[in-house]
mmCIF file of C-alpha atoms in Angstrom:
data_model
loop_
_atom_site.group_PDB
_atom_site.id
_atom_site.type_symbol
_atom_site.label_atom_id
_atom_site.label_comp_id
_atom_site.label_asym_id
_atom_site.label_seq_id
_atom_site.Cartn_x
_atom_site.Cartn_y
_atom_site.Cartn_z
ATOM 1 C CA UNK P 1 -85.476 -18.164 -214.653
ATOM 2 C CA UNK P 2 -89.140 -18.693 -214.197
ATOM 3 C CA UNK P 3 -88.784 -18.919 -209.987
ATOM 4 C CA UNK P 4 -87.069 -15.423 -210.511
ATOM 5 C CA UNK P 5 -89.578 -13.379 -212.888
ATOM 6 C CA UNK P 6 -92.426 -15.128 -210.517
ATOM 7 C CA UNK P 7 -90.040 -13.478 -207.379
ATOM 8 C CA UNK P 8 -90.128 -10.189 -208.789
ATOM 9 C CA UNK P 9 -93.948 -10.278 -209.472
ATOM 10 C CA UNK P 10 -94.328 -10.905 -206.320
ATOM 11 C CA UNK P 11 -91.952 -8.675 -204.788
ATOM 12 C CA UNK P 12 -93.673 -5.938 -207.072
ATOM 13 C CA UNK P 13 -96.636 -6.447 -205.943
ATOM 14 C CA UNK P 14 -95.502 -6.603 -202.242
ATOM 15 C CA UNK P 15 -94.117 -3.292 -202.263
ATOM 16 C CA UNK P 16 -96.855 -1.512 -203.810
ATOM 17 C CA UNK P 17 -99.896 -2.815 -201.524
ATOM 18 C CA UNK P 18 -102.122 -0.509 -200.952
ATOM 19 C CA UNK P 19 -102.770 -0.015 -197.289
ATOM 20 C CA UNK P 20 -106.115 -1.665 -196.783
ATOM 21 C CA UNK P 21 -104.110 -4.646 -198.928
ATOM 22 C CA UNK P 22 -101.640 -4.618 -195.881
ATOM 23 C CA UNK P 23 -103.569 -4.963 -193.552
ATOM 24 C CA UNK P 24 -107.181 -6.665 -192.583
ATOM 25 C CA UNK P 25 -109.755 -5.859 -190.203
ATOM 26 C CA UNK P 26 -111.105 -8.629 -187.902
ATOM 27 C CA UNK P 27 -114.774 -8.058 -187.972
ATOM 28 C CA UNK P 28 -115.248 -10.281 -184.694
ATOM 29 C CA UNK P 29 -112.845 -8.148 -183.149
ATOM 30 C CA UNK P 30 -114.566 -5.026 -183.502
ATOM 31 C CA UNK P 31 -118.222 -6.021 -183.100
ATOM 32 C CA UNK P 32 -117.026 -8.034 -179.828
ATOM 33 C CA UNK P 33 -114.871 -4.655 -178.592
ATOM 34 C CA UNK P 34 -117.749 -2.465 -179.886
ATOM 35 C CA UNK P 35 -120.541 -4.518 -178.217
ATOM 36 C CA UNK P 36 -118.998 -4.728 -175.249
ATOM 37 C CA UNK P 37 -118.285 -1.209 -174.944
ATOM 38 C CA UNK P 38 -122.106 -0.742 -175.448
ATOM 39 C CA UNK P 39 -123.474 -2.767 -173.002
ATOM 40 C CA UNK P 40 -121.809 -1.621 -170.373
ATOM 41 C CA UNK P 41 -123.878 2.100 -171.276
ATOM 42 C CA UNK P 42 -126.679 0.651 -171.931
ATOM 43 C CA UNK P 43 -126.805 0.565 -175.746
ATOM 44 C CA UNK P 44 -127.800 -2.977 -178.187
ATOM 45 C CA UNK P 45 -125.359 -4.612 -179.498
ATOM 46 C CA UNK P 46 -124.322 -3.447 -183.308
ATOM 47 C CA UNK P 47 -123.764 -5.778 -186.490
ATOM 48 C CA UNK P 48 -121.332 -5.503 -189.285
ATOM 49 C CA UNK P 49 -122.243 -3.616 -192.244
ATOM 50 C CA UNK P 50 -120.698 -4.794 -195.259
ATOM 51 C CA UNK P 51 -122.134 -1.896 -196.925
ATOM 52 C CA UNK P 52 -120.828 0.706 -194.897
ATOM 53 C CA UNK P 53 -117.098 -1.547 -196.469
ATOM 54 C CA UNK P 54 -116.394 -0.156 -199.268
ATOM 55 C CA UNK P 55 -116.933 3.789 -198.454
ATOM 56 C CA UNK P 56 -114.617 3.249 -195.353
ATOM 57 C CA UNK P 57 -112.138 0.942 -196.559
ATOM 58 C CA UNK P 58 -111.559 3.865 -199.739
ATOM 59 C CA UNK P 59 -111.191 6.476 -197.133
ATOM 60 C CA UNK P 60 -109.156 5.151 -194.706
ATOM 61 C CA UNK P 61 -107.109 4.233 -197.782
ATOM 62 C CA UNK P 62 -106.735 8.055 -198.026
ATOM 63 C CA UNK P 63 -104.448 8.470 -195.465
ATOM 64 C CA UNK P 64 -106.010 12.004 -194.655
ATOM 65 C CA UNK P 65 -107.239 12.344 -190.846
ATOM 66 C CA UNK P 66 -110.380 14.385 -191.821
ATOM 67 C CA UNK P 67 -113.670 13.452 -191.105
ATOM 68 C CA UNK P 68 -115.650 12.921 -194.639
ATOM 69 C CA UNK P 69 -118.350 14.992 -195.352
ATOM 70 C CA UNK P 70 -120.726 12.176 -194.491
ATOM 71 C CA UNK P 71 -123.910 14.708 -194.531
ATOM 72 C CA UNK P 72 -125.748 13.147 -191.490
ATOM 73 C CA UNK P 73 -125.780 9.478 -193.735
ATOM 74 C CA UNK P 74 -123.373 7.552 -191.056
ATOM 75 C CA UNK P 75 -121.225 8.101 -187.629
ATOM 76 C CA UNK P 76 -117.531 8.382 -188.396
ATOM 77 C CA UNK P 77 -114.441 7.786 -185.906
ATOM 78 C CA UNK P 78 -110.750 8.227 -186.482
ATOM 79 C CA UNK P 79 -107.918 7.556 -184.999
ATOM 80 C CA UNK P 80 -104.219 7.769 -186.041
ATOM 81 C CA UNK P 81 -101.004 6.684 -184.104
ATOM 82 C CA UNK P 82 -97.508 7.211 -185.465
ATOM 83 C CA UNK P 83 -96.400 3.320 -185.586
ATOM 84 C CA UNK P 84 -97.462 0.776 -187.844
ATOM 85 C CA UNK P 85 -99.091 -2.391 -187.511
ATOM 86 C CA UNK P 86 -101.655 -0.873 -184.804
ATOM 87 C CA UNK P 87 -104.563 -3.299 -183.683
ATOM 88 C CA UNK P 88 -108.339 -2.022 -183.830
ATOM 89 C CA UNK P 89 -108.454 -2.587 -180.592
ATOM 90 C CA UNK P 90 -106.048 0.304 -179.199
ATOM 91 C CA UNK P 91 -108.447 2.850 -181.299
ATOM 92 C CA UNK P 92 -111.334 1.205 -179.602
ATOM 93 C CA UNK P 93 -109.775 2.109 -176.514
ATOM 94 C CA UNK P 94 -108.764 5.243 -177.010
ATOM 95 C CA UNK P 95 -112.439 6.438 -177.945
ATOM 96 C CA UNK P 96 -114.043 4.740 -174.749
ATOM 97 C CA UNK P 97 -111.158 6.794 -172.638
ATOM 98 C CA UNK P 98 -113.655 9.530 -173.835
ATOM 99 C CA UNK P 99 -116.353 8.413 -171.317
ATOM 100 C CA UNK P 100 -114.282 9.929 -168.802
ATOM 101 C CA UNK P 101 -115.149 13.551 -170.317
ATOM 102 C CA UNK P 102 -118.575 13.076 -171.378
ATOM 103 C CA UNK P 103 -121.398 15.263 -168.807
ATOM 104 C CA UNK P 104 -124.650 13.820 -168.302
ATOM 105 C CA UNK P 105 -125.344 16.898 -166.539
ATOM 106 C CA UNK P 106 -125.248 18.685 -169.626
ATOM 107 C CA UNK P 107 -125.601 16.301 -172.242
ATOM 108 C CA UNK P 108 -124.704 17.598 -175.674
ATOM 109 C CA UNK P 109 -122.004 16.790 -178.380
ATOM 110 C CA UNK P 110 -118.629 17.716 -177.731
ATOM 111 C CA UNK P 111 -115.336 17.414 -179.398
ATOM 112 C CA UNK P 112 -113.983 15.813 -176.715
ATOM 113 C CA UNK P 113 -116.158 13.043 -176.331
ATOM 114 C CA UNK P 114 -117.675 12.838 -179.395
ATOM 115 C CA UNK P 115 -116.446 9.546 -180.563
ATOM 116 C CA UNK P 116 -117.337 7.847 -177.416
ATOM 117 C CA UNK P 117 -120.839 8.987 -177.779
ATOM 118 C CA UNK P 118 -120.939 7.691 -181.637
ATOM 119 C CA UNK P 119 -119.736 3.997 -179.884
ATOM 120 C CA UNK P 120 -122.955 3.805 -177.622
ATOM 121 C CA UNK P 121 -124.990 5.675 -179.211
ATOM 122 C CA UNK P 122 -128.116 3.592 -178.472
ATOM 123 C CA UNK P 123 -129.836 3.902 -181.855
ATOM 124 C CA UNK P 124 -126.869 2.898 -183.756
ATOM 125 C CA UNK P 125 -127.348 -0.479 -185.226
ATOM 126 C CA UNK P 126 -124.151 -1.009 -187.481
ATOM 127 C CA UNK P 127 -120.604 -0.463 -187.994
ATOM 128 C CA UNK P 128 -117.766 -0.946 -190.270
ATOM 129 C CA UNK P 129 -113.909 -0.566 -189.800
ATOM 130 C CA UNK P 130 -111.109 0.026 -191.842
ATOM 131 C CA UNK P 131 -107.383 0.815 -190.992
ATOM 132 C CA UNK P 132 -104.953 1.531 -193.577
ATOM 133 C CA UNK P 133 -100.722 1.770 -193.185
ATOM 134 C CA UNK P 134 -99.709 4.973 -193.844
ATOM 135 C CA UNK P 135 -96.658 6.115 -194.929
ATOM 136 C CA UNK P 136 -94.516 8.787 -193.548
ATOM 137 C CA UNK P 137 -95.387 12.333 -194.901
ATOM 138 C CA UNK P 138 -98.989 11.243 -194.585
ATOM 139 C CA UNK P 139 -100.589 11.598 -191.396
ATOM 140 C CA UNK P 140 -97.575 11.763 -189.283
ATOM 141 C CA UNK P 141 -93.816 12.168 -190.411
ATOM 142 C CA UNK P 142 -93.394 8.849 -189.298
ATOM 143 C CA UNK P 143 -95.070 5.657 -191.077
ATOM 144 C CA UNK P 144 -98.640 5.600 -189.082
ATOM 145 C CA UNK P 145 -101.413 3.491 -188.787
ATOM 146 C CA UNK P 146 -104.882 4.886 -189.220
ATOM 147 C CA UNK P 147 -108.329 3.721 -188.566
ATOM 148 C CA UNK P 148 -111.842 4.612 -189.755
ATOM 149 C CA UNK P 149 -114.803 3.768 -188.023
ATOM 150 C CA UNK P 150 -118.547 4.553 -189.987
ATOM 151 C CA UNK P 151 -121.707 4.063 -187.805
ATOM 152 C CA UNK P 152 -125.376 3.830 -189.078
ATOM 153 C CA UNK P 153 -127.803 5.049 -188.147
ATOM 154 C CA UNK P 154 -125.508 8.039 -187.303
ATOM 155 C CA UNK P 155 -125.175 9.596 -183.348
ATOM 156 C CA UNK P 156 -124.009 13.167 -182.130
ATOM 157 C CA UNK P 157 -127.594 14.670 -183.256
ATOM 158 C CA UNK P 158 -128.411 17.576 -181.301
ATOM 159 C CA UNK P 159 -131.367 17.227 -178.791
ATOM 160 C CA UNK P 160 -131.100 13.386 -179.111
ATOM 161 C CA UNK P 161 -128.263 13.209 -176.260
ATOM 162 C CA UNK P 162 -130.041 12.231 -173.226
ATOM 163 C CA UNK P 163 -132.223 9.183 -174.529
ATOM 164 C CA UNK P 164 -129.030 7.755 -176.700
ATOM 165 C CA UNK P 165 -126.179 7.841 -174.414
ATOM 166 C CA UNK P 166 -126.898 6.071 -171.497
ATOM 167 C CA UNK P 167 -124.836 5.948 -167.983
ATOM 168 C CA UNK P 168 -122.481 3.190 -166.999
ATOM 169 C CA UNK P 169 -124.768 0.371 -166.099
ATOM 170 C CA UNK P 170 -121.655 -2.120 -165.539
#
């Protein structure tokens, strides 16, 4: 009888995770994929920010793909695909593919490439992820995986193009 009620706690509990309970982000992961990323535009490498945590962990536990109304106080990047279980690393990806876009000619923020040039932004020191499992009716009609990226100090100023996002050095 015990084994059971213990069973059922736990199967409780199992079904109602939260999704940043599902699921944890490798820090090492993303400052590696993140560092690497910068350095081959120029840019320092970033550290974690375990205050930047809690703020993006809560929103990514939203399950709304919005940026927050940061008010210039950190970077943010989002990404959503419509499949669960998604890596950090294919979001990472998907904002470099960005770089393609970006023109130095006419340096300036864009939609388009706006969360490749939050990634290198060279005065950017640190960074926090969060993903969260999202469930159908959410983001997507289908269960999704989302990801939040926050970035201090924040990139994308106006004017401040040129000298933060460098050229690809590698």
């Amino acid at each position: 009888m015990k084994i059971a009620v213990i069973f059922l706690v736990c199967l409780t509990y199992l079904t109602n995770l939260t999704p940043s309970e599902a699921g944890v982000i490798d820090q090492v992961t993303v400052i590696t994929a993140m560092n690497t990323n910068r350095a081959k535009y120029g840019a320092k490498p970033v550290l974690w920010s375990a205050s930047l945590v809690p703020g993006v962990t809560q929103y990514a536990q939203m399950c709304k793909f919005a940026h927050s109304d940061a008010r210039a106080r950190y970077g943010e990047t989002l990404h959503a695909v419509g499949k669960p279980n998604v890596g950090i690393a294919e979001a990472i990806n998907s904002w470099m593919v960005e770089a393609s876009k970006y023109n130095y000619h006419t340096p300036g923020f864009s939609a388009a490439t706006g969360d490749f040039t939050q990634i290198v932004w060279k005065s950017t020191t640190q960074v926090a992820c969060a993903q969260a499992q999202c469930g159908a009716g959410t983001i997507f009609s289908q269960p999704s995986t989302f990801t939040v990226c926050r970035y201090t100090p924040p990139g994308n100023f106006p004017g401040q193009f040129p000298q933060n996002v460098g050229r690809l050095v590698a």
